Tab-separated table of C-alpha atoms in Angstrom:
chain	number	residue	atom	x	y	z
C	1	MET	CA	89.722	133.164	82.652
C	2	ILE	CA	87.466	131.857	85.386
C	3	ARG	CA	86.098	134.502	87.728
C	4	LEU	CA	84.243	133.926	90.978
C	5	TYR	CA	82.123	136.648	92.555
C	6	HIS	CA	82.172	135.734	96.209
C	7	VAL	CA	82.510	136.761	99.840
C	8	ALA	CA	85.330	135.321	101.925
C	9	LEU	CA	83.367	133.591	104.682
C	10	SER	CA	80.450	132.200	102.654
C	11	PRO	CA	80.294	128.395	102.880
C	12	PHE	CA	78.610	128.232	99.470
C	13	CYS	CA	81.427	130.210	97.831
C	14	ARG	CA	83.972	128.100	99.689
C	15	LYS	CA	82.485	124.881	98.327
C	16	VAL	CA	82.995	126.250	94.798
C	17	ARG	CA	86.532	127.479	95.605
C	18	LEU	CA	87.490	124.051	96.973
C	19	THR	CA	86.079	122.355	93.881
C	20	LEU	CA	87.959	124.664	91.495
C	21	ALA	CA	91.196	124.274	93.441
C	22	GLU	CA	90.914	120.488	93.624
C	23	LYS	CA	90.530	120.471	89.835
C	24	LYS	CA	93.581	122.763	89.569
C	25	LEU	CA	91.524	125.452	87.833
C	26	GLU	CA	92.838	128.964	88.377
C	27	VAL	CA	90.238	131.497	89.400
C	28	GLU	CA	90.137	135.243	89.861
C	29	LEU	CA	88.269	136.055	93.069
C	30	VAL	CA	86.137	139.208	93.054
C	31	GLU	CA	84.584	140.256	96.339
C	32	GLU	CA	80.874	140.927	95.924
C	33	ARG	CA	78.918	142.816	98.544
C	34	TYR	CA	75.781	141.078	97.315
C	35	TRP	CA	73.577	142.348	100.142
C	36	GLU	CA	73.859	145.827	98.634
C	37	GLN	CA	72.045	144.429	95.581
C	38	GLN	CA	73.859	146.587	93.039
C	39	PRO	CA	72.067	146.595	89.673
C	40	GLU	CA	75.219	145.347	87.957
C	41	PHE	CA	75.367	142.346	90.263
C	42	LEU	CA	71.683	141.579	89.813
C	43	ARG	CA	72.303	141.501	86.066
C	44	ARG	CA	74.942	138.845	86.676
C	45	ASN	CA	72.621	136.819	88.906
C	46	PRO	CA	68.898	137.535	89.179
C	47	ALA	CA	68.811	135.427	92.360
C	48	GLY	CA	70.914	138.196	93.962
C	49	LYS	CA	73.315	136.020	95.901
C	50	VAL	CA	76.828	134.591	95.750
C	51	PRO	CA	78.584	132.564	94.467
C	52	VAL	CA	78.396	133.580	90.824
C	53	LEU	CA	80.922	131.894	88.576
C	54	LYS	CA	81.959	133.199	85.180
C	55	MET	CA	83.312	130.244	83.237
C	56	ASP	CA	83.316	129.241	79.571
C	57	GLY	CA	81.435	132.460	78.776
C	58	ARG	CA	78.605	131.486	81.154
C	59	MET	CA	77.416	133.250	84.283
C	60	MET	CA	76.498	130.516	86.718
C	61	ALA	CA	74.670	130.588	90.051
C	62	GLU	CA	73.708	128.025	92.714
C	63	SER	CA	76.713	126.365	94.334
C	64	GLN	CA	75.601	122.746	94.001
C	65	ALA	CA	74.729	123.103	90.303
C	66	ILE	CA	78.063	124.871	89.723
C	67	CYS	CA	80.122	122.229	91.535
C	68	GLU	CA	78.473	119.330	89.708
C	69	PHE	CA	79.028	121.167	86.403
C	70	ILE	CA	82.724	121.634	87.158
C	71	ASP	CA	83.043	117.998	88.199
C	72	GLU	CA	81.282	116.737	85.058
C	73	THR	CA	83.299	118.908	82.679
C	74	HIS	CA	86.648	118.252	84.435
C	75	PRO	CA	86.540	114.541	85.225
C	76	ASP	CA	90.091	114.265	86.620
C	77	ALA	CA	90.145	114.022	90.419
C	78	PRO	CA	86.419	113.109	90.463
C	79	LEU	CA	84.313	114.505	93.304
C	80	MET	CA	81.249	112.362	92.648
C	81	PRO	CA	81.154	108.547	92.850
C	82	ARG	CA	80.514	106.519	89.699
C	83	ASP	CA	77.450	104.670	90.981
C	84	ALA	CA	73.975	106.159	91.375
C	85	ALA	CA	73.684	105.141	95.039
C	86	GLY	CA	76.994	106.829	95.792
C	87	ARG	CA	75.952	110.001	93.999
C	88	TYR	CA	72.652	109.964	95.898
C	89	GLU	CA	74.528	109.862	99.199
C	90	VAL	CA	76.786	112.767	98.181
C	91	ARG	CA	73.790	114.886	97.126
C	92	ARG	CA	71.896	114.007	100.291
C	93	LEU	CA	74.811	115.124	102.450
C	94	CYS	CA	75.431	118.301	100.448
C	95	ALA	CA	71.768	119.176	101.035
C	96	TRP	CA	72.167	118.240	104.707
C	97	PHE	CA	74.954	120.782	105.171
C	98	ASP	CA	73.762	123.471	102.789
C	99	ASP	CA	70.151	123.402	104.053
C	100	LYS	CA	69.900	121.885	107.506
C	101	PHE	CA	73.318	122.669	108.947
C	102	ASN	CA	73.159	126.109	107.370
C	103	ASP	CA	69.723	126.858	108.859
C	104	GLU	CA	70.479	125.439	112.277
C	105	VAL	CA	74.102	126.468	112.742
C	106	THR	CA	75.891	128.598	110.132
C	107	SER	CA	73.184	131.186	109.513
C	108	LYS	CA	72.687	131.574	113.273
C	109	VAL	CA	76.310	131.716	114.419
C	110	MET	CA	77.958	133.370	111.395
C	111	GLY	CA	74.841	135.390	110.666
C	112	GLU	CA	74.766	136.952	114.113
C	113	ARG	CA	78.472	137.138	114.902
C	114	VAL	CA	79.931	138.049	111.514
C	115	TRP	CA	77.402	139.134	108.900
C	116	LYS	CA	75.475	141.531	111.093
C	117	LYS	CA	78.752	143.289	111.880
C	118	VAL	CA	79.948	143.357	108.267
C	119	ARG	CA	76.584	144.657	107.029
C	120	LYS	CA	76.210	147.054	109.961
C	121	GLU	CA	72.862	145.516	110.916
C	122	GLY	CA	73.145	145.879	114.664
C	123	TYR	CA	74.164	143.668	117.555
C	124	PRO	CA	74.201	139.872	117.575
C	125	ASP	CA	71.100	138.149	118.957
C	126	SER	CA	72.660	136.016	121.689
C	127	ARG	CA	69.710	133.592	121.714
C	128	ALA	CA	70.263	132.765	118.039
C	129	VAL	CA	74.008	132.295	118.624
C	130	LYS	CA	73.277	130.026	121.575
C	131	ALA	CA	70.807	127.946	119.540
C	132	GLY	CA	73.430	127.563	116.786
C	133	LEU	CA	76.166	126.548	119.215
C	134	SER	CA	73.817	124.019	120.758
C	135	ALA	CA	72.770	122.558	117.382
C	136	ILE	CA	76.344	122.134	116.153
C	137	LYS	CA	76.953	119.459	118.804
C	138	TYR	CA	74.353	117.186	117.284
C	139	HIS	CA	75.779	117.745	113.808
C	140	LEU	CA	79.325	116.944	114.946
C	141	ASP	CA	77.994	113.772	116.551
C	142	TYR	CA	76.209	112.817	113.326
C	143	MET	CA	79.415	113.410	111.348
C	144	GLY	CA	81.363	111.385	113.891
C	145	TRP	CA	78.897	108.527	113.526
C	146	LEU	CA	79.273	108.596	109.730
C	147	LEU	CA	83.075	108.806	109.971
C	148	GLU	CA	83.283	105.792	112.260
C	149	GLN	CA	81.923	103.760	109.352
C	150	ARG	CA	83.540	105.542	106.399
C	151	ARG	CA	86.880	107.151	105.521
C	152	TRP	CA	85.116	110.211	104.124
C	153	LEU	CA	81.618	111.538	104.804
C	154	ALA	CA	79.840	109.891	101.877
C	155	GLY	CA	81.989	106.765	101.571
C	156	ASP	CA	85.555	105.672	101.045
C	157	VAL	CA	86.563	108.468	98.683
C	158	MET	CA	86.569	112.222	99.126
C	159	THR	CA	83.576	113.891	97.451
C	160	LEU	CA	81.648	117.129	97.215
C	161	ALA	CA	79.969	116.145	100.495
C	162	ASP	CA	83.289	116.610	102.298
C	163	PHE	CA	83.748	119.999	100.645
C	164	ALA	CA	80.215	121.082	101.603
C	165	ALA	CA	80.804	120.128	105.248
C	166	ALA	CA	84.329	121.562	105.396
C	167	ALA	CA	83.118	124.800	103.818
C	168	HIS	CA	80.662	125.355	106.683
C	169	LEU	CA	82.987	124.193	109.447
C	170	SER	CA	85.919	126.277	108.187
C	171	CYS	CA	83.785	129.437	108.380
C	172	LEU	CA	82.834	128.624	111.955
C	173	ASP	CA	86.443	127.763	112.752
C	174	TYR	CA	87.512	131.230	111.589
C	175	ILE	CA	85.712	132.613	114.634
C	176	SER	CA	86.678	129.600	116.757
C	177	ASP	CA	83.186	128.150	117.139
C	178	VAL	CA	83.941	124.485	116.533
C	179	ASP	CA	84.793	122.228	119.470
C	180	TRP	CA	87.284	119.909	117.759
C	181	ASN	CA	87.597	117.835	120.907
C	182	ARG	CA	84.000	116.646	120.710
C	183	SER	CA	84.659	113.914	118.137
C	184	GLU	CA	87.997	112.381	117.272
C	185	PRO	CA	86.884	111.055	113.848
C	186	VAL	CA	85.645	114.538	112.914
C	187	LYS	CA	88.904	116.159	114.017
C	188	ASP	CA	90.949	113.602	112.051
C	189	TRP	CA	88.745	114.155	108.990
C	190	TYR	CA	89.106	117.949	109.217
C	191	ALA	CA	92.901	117.680	109.664
C	192	LYS	CA	93.018	115.540	106.515
C	193	ILE	CA	90.946	117.896	104.386
C	194	LYS	CA	92.529	121.051	105.811
C	195	SER	CA	95.991	119.894	104.750
C	196	ARG	CA	95.017	119.543	101.081
C	197	PRO	CA	96.518	122.118	98.715
C	198	ALA	CA	92.929	123.021	97.678
C	199	PHE	CA	92.357	124.411	101.191
C	200	ARG	CA	95.233	126.909	101.133
C	201	SER	CA	93.352	129.815	99.615
C	202	LEU	CA	90.631	129.505	102.280
C	203	LEU	CA	93.181	129.510	105.097
C	204	ALA	CA	94.616	132.794	103.778
C	205	ASP	CA	91.251	134.616	103.997
C	206	GLN	CA	91.179	137.721	106.178
C	207	LEU	CA	88.085	139.712	107.032
C	208	PRO	CA	88.915	143.416	107.585
C	209	GLY	CA	88.696	144.254	111.294
C	210	MET	CA	88.013	140.628	112.196
C	211	PRO	CA	91.200	138.529	112.151
C	212	PRO	CA	90.884	134.739	112.269
C	213	ALA	CA	91.194	132.769	115.496
C	214	PRO	CA	94.816	131.624	116.159
C	215	GLN	CA	94.219	127.955	115.247
C	216	TYR	CA	92.353	128.801	112.035
C	217	ALA	CA	95.246	128.340	109.612
C	218	GLU	CA	97.196	125.826	111.722
C	219	LEU	CA	97.344	122.302	110.322
C	220	ASP	CA	98.022	121.060	113.853
C	221	PHE	CA	95.042	122.404	115.783
P	1	MET	CA	57.293	97.981	96.867
P	2	ILE	CA	58.127	101.668	96.819
P	3	ARG	CA	56.741	103.691	99.713
P	4	LEU	CA	56.710	107.460	100.041
P	5	TYR	CA	56.237	109.132	103.413
P	6	HIS	CA	54.753	112.479	102.477
P	7	VAL	CA	52.180	115.200	103.069
P	8	ALA	CA	49.714	116.066	100.321
P	9	LEU	CA	50.543	119.712	99.732
P	10	SER	CA	54.323	119.618	100.092
P	11	PRO	CA	56.050	120.775	96.894
P	12	PHE	CA	59.093	118.638	97.729
P	13	CYS	CA	56.963	115.492	98.049
P	14	ARG	CA	55.116	116.442	94.856
P	15	LYS	CA	58.368	116.693	92.904
P	16	VAL	CA	59.161	113.113	93.949
P	17	ARG	CA	55.610	111.905	93.173
P	18	LEU	CA	55.774	113.449	89.690
P	19	THR	CA	59.138	111.825	89.053
P	20	LEU	CA	57.947	108.385	90.177
P	21	ALA	CA	54.746	108.685	88.113
P	22	GLU	CA	56.584	109.862	84.994
P	23	LYS	CA	58.787	106.773	85.309
P	24	LYS	CA	55.656	104.631	85.741
P	25	LEU	CA	56.828	103.447	89.167
P	26	GLU	CA	53.999	102.496	91.497
P	27	VAL	CA	54.226	103.947	94.962
P	28	GLU	CA	52.375	103.514	98.215
P	29	LEU	CA	51.741	106.934	99.759
P	30	VAL	CA	51.880	107.154	103.551
P	31	GLU	CA	50.873	110.435	105.135
P	32	GLU	CA	53.497	111.605	107.610
P	33	ARG	CA	52.724	114.306	110.146
P	34	TYR	CA	56.439	115.062	110.290
P	35	TRP	CA	56.034	118.189	112.420
P	36	GLU	CA	54.998	115.950	115.326
P	37	GLN	CA	58.534	114.470	115.164
P	38	GLN	CA	57.503	110.960	116.159
P	39	PRO	CA	60.536	108.889	117.209
P	40	GLU	CA	59.658	106.273	114.592
P	41	PHE	CA	59.751	108.894	111.855
P	42	LEU	CA	63.032	110.344	113.094
P	43	ARG	CA	64.513	106.864	112.849
P	44	ARG	CA	63.485	106.807	109.177
P	45	ASN	CA	64.946	110.253	108.550
P	46	PRO	CA	67.215	112.008	111.043
P	47	ALA	CA	66.600	115.269	109.147
P	48	GLY	CA	62.996	115.046	110.425
P	49	LYS	CA	61.251	116.144	107.251
P	50	VAL	CA	59.400	114.766	104.256
P	51	PRO	CA	59.690	113.346	101.640
P	52	VAL	CA	61.211	110.066	102.731
P	53	LEU	CA	61.275	107.380	100.066
P	54	LYS	CA	61.647	103.683	100.784
P	55	MET	CA	63.000	102.086	97.613
P	56	ASP	CA	65.315	99.158	96.872
P	57	GLY	CA	65.627	98.589	100.634
P	58	ARG	CA	66.939	102.127	101.150
P	59	MET	CA	65.421	104.953	103.166
P	60	MET	CA	66.093	108.104	101.199
P	61	ALA	CA	65.696	111.783	102.074
P	62	GLU	CA	66.209	115.111	100.260
P	63	SER	CA	63.941	115.523	97.255
P	64	GLN	CA	66.572	116.588	94.717
P	65	ALA	CA	68.921	113.732	95.597
P	66	ILE	CA	65.972	111.297	95.442
P	67	CYS	CA	64.750	112.545	92.055
P	68	GLU	CA	68.194	112.388	90.468
P	69	PHE	CA	68.652	108.870	91.879
P	70	ILE	CA	65.335	107.736	90.368
P	71	ASP	CA	66.228	109.339	87.046
P	72	GLU	CA	69.679	107.733	86.966
P	73	THR	CA	68.436	104.268	87.884
P	74	HIS	CA	65.398	104.408	85.554
P	75	PRO	CA	66.768	106.004	82.396
P	76	ASP	CA	63.573	105.653	80.315
P	77	ALA	CA	61.716	108.960	79.933
P	78	PRO	CA	64.824	110.901	81.048
P	79	LEU	CA	64.288	113.961	83.221
P	80	MET	CA	67.849	115.284	82.961
P	81	PRO	CA	69.549	116.403	79.720
P	82	ARG	CA	72.533	114.458	78.399
P	83	ASP	CA	74.949	117.376	78.339
P	84	ALA	CA	76.621	118.936	81.373
P	85	ALA	CA	75.438	122.459	80.518
P	86	GLY	CA	71.850	121.218	80.259
P	87	ARG	CA	72.094	119.417	83.581
P	88	TYR	CA	73.562	122.539	85.156
P	89	GLU	CA	70.549	124.558	84.015
P	90	VAL	CA	68.098	121.984	85.401
P	91	ARG	CA	69.871	121.943	88.762
P	92	ARG	CA	70.051	125.722	88.868
P	93	LEU	CA	66.309	125.992	88.281
P	94	CYS	CA	65.438	123.245	90.765
P	95	ALA	CA	67.415	125.210	93.365
P	96	TRP	CA	65.675	128.408	92.226
P	97	PHE	CA	62.243	126.942	92.979
P	98	ASP	CA	63.124	124.802	95.980
P	99	ASP	CA	65.153	127.540	97.717
P	100	LYS	CA	64.267	130.987	96.426
P	101	PHE	CA	60.665	130.486	95.304
P	102	ASN	CA	60.041	128.397	98.408
P	103	ASP	CA	61.448	131.056	100.747
P	104	GLU	CA	59.806	133.997	99.034
P	105	VAL	CA	56.448	132.504	98.049
P	106	THR	CA	55.506	128.958	99.059
P	107	SER	CA	56.615	129.040	102.675
P	108	LYS	CA	54.894	132.398	103.158
P	109	VAL	CA	51.592	131.714	101.384
P	110	MET	CA	51.169	127.987	102.069
P	111	GLY	CA	52.919	128.305	105.419
P	112	GLU	CA	50.511	130.914	106.702
P	113	ARG	CA	47.297	129.874	104.935
P	114	VAL	CA	47.545	126.102	105.087
P	115	TRP	CA	50.242	124.742	107.385
P	116	LYS	CA	49.458	126.932	110.358
P	117	LYS	CA	45.852	125.722	110.184
P	118	VAL	CA	46.767	122.059	109.745
P	119	ARG	CA	49.268	122.207	112.631
P	120	LYS	CA	46.970	124.342	114.782
P	121	GLU	CA	49.633	127.025	115.135
P	122	GLY	CA	47.354	130.051	115.177
P	123	TYR	CA	46.144	132.589	112.648
P	124	PRO	CA	47.838	133.467	109.364
P	125	ASP	CA	50.176	136.459	109.425
P	126	SER	CA	48.620	138.614	106.700
P	127	ARG	CA	51.865	140.546	106.128
P	128	ALA	CA	53.700	137.325	105.248
P	129	VAL	CA	50.876	136.242	102.919
P	130	LYS	CA	50.928	139.643	101.237
P	131	ALA	CA	54.710	139.491	100.763
P	132	GLY	CA	54.385	136.030	99.208
P	133	LEU	CA	51.612	137.116	96.849
P	134	SER	CA	53.681	140.104	95.819
P	135	ALA	CA	56.831	138.013	95.199
P	136	ILE	CA	55.021	135.441	93.067
P	137	LYS	CA	54.457	138.071	90.364
P	138	TYR	CA	58.167	138.461	89.785
P	139	HIS	CA	58.629	134.696	89.661
P	140	LEU	CA	55.817	134.257	87.128
P	141	ASP	CA	57.418	136.989	85.010
P	142	TYR	CA	60.787	135.253	85.198
P	143	MET	CA	59.190	131.951	84.161
P	144	GLY	CA	57.374	133.740	81.334
P	145	TRP	CA	60.673	135.204	80.147
P	146	LEU	CA	62.291	131.754	80.142
P	147	LEU	CA	59.299	130.181	78.369
P	148	GLU	CA	59.342	132.756	75.608
P	149	GLN	CA	62.746	131.361	74.651
P	150	ARG	CA	62.250	127.688	75.461
P	151	ARG	CA	59.534	125.024	75.179
P	152	TRP	CA	60.140	123.918	78.756
P	153	LEU	CA	61.762	125.760	81.642
P	154	ALA	CA	65.303	124.449	81.230
P	155	GLY	CA	65.292	123.927	77.457
P	156	ASP	CA	63.448	122.111	74.722
P	157	VAL	CA	62.648	118.982	76.693
P	158	MET	CA	60.721	118.490	79.911
P	159	THR	CA	63.000	117.997	82.919
P	160	LEU	CA	63.063	117.922	86.702
P	161	ALA	CA	63.071	121.732	86.602
P	162	ASP	CA	59.505	121.657	85.248
P	163	PHE	CA	58.479	119.250	87.985
P	164	ALA	CA	60.078	121.421	90.676
P	165	ALA	CA	58.232	124.505	89.439
P	166	ALA	CA	54.921	122.694	88.871
P	167	ALA	CA	55.143	121.143	92.327
P	168	HIS	CA	55.228	124.585	93.955
P	169	LEU	CA	52.649	126.191	91.681
P	170	SER	CA	50.214	123.287	92.034
P	171	CYS	CA	50.239	123.670	95.830
P	172	LEU	CA	49.479	127.378	95.494
P	173	ASP	CA	46.818	126.618	92.879
P	174	TYR	CA	45.066	124.324	95.351
P	175	ILE	CA	44.200	127.432	97.364
P	176	SER	CA	43.784	129.521	94.201
P	177	ASP	CA	46.798	131.772	94.729
P	178	VAL	CA	48.221	131.779	91.208
P	179	ASP	CA	47.116	134.439	88.733
P	180	TRP	CA	47.221	132.388	85.521
P	181	ASN	CA	46.325	135.439	83.472
P	182	ARG	CA	49.602	137.164	84.298
P	183	SER	CA	51.679	135.294	81.711
P	184	GLU	CA	50.351	133.386	78.707
P	185	PRO	CA	53.517	131.267	78.250
P	186	VAL	CA	53.320	130.208	81.910
P	187	LYS	CA	49.636	129.314	81.604
P	188	ASP	CA	50.304	127.281	78.439
P	189	TRP	CA	53.208	125.533	80.131
P	190	TYR	CA	51.129	124.673	83.199
P	191	ALA	CA	48.240	123.399	81.030
P	192	LYS	CA	50.725	121.142	79.240
P	193	ILE	CA	52.264	119.703	82.389
P	194	LYS	CA	48.949	119.481	84.252
P	195	SER	CA	47.482	117.268	81.531
P	196	ARG	CA	50.212	114.640	81.862
P	197	PRO	CA	49.153	111.305	83.381
P	198	ALA	CA	51.887	111.837	86.013
P	199	PHE	CA	49.897	114.775	87.382
P	200	ARG	CA	46.681	112.851	88.081
P	201	SER	CA	47.523	111.716	91.583
P	202	LEU	CA	48.305	115.318	92.609
P	203	LEU	CA	44.995	116.585	91.230
P	204	ALA	CA	43.136	114.036	93.350
P	205	ASP	CA	44.654	115.317	96.624
P	206	GLN	CA	42.192	116.504	99.252
P	207	LEU	CA	43.102	118.174	102.515
P	208	PRO	CA	40.547	117.395	105.265
P	209	GLY	CA	38.443	120.495	105.969
P	210	MET	CA	40.125	122.431	103.154
P	211	PRO	CA	38.758	121.429	99.736
P	212	PRO	CA	40.658	122.556	96.639
P	213	ALA	CA	39.666	125.663	94.669
P	214	PRO	CA	37.218	124.852	91.831
P	215	GLN	CA	39.766	125.206	89.009
P	216	TYR	CA	42.389	123.086	90.778
P	217	ALA	CA	41.715	119.793	89.002
P	218	GLU	CA	40.347	121.312	85.766
P	219	LEU	CA	42.554	120.875	82.726
P	220	ASP	CA	40.815	123.887	81.190
P	221	PHE	CA	41.421	126.577	83.801
């Protein structure tokens, strides 16, 4: 049995969930309040963060390493291109979203509006939220520019790069912080990826005391 | 001709330099004061950071994506294992050093002691330096634990994981902030990697107004 220690609105956990679901691998989800740094959790992952995947008797950490491992060991429905240049572009974009987008947008907006509340760490810093909501515009424009030239973010087939981006945007969409009217290609791309069976489990997520925005689970948004 | 836009004491640029050198690929190094965000540089890399590698007519960003691309397109002297589990472990450890070690150690110690001075951003925050120098102990112990079981960090052959780790430690060693007496396996490992021809260019680095510590370029340290 595959088990994923996760939290519902973590983009890194979502990238792994999308990858597992796309490969039709069943997974048991275990919520992990990793910020409490329980000794048992730290034994599972010395890095002290989620996702942690238990698979084939291994405890695995680091979402990008996990996703590439799953893709390499389950080659049906490939999520990485066959050529080195294509794989480079996927890895570049995964890093773009998981580092840059995360620093500039997700950690600011989700961090202040959601995680502080969940972890009881005080009130949101409105300046950080504002900076995140300003930065997302530039990222949506960059995605729009890519999607005017390509069917999917990294090229003409869907890859891990699309999952990385959709994982971040879907978290922000839960609290209604994505302006889908800013870029038509981005909206079309998100509608396409959101309607995949792999997305269903994400759309069913519910944070206690913080229900999703009305459009969150709608395929017509 | 391959050209690398870099700064001398960036661990991310060093990982790419080590990879190129190990593959015996000649590179022209161009110093890039990326924090000044010159429009010409932002055209080369919209992410606005180094390294940026010009190779095969491509402008490439993101050190991990670059290094895997070089390894895949130049398969001699491989830096990734052949099996998926081995590659997973390399990627996990690269992320460990480039994310966790960087956040907890490099960005604090180098950030405060070196980058603030270079960028004329004021005096070092001694609390951040102290936190970094405290965290490095745990990382050296973790490396020591790995190296008691393995010849190299990710297994029995040298990989990108060793380059990622050595890239960070060599920057800290430039300003003499690594206690090599803490762990014998780590010291032996660093002596082994430091003596490789690929390391020579790094050991010749000089920051204007900030000469390296005496042991920095010594193979017997």
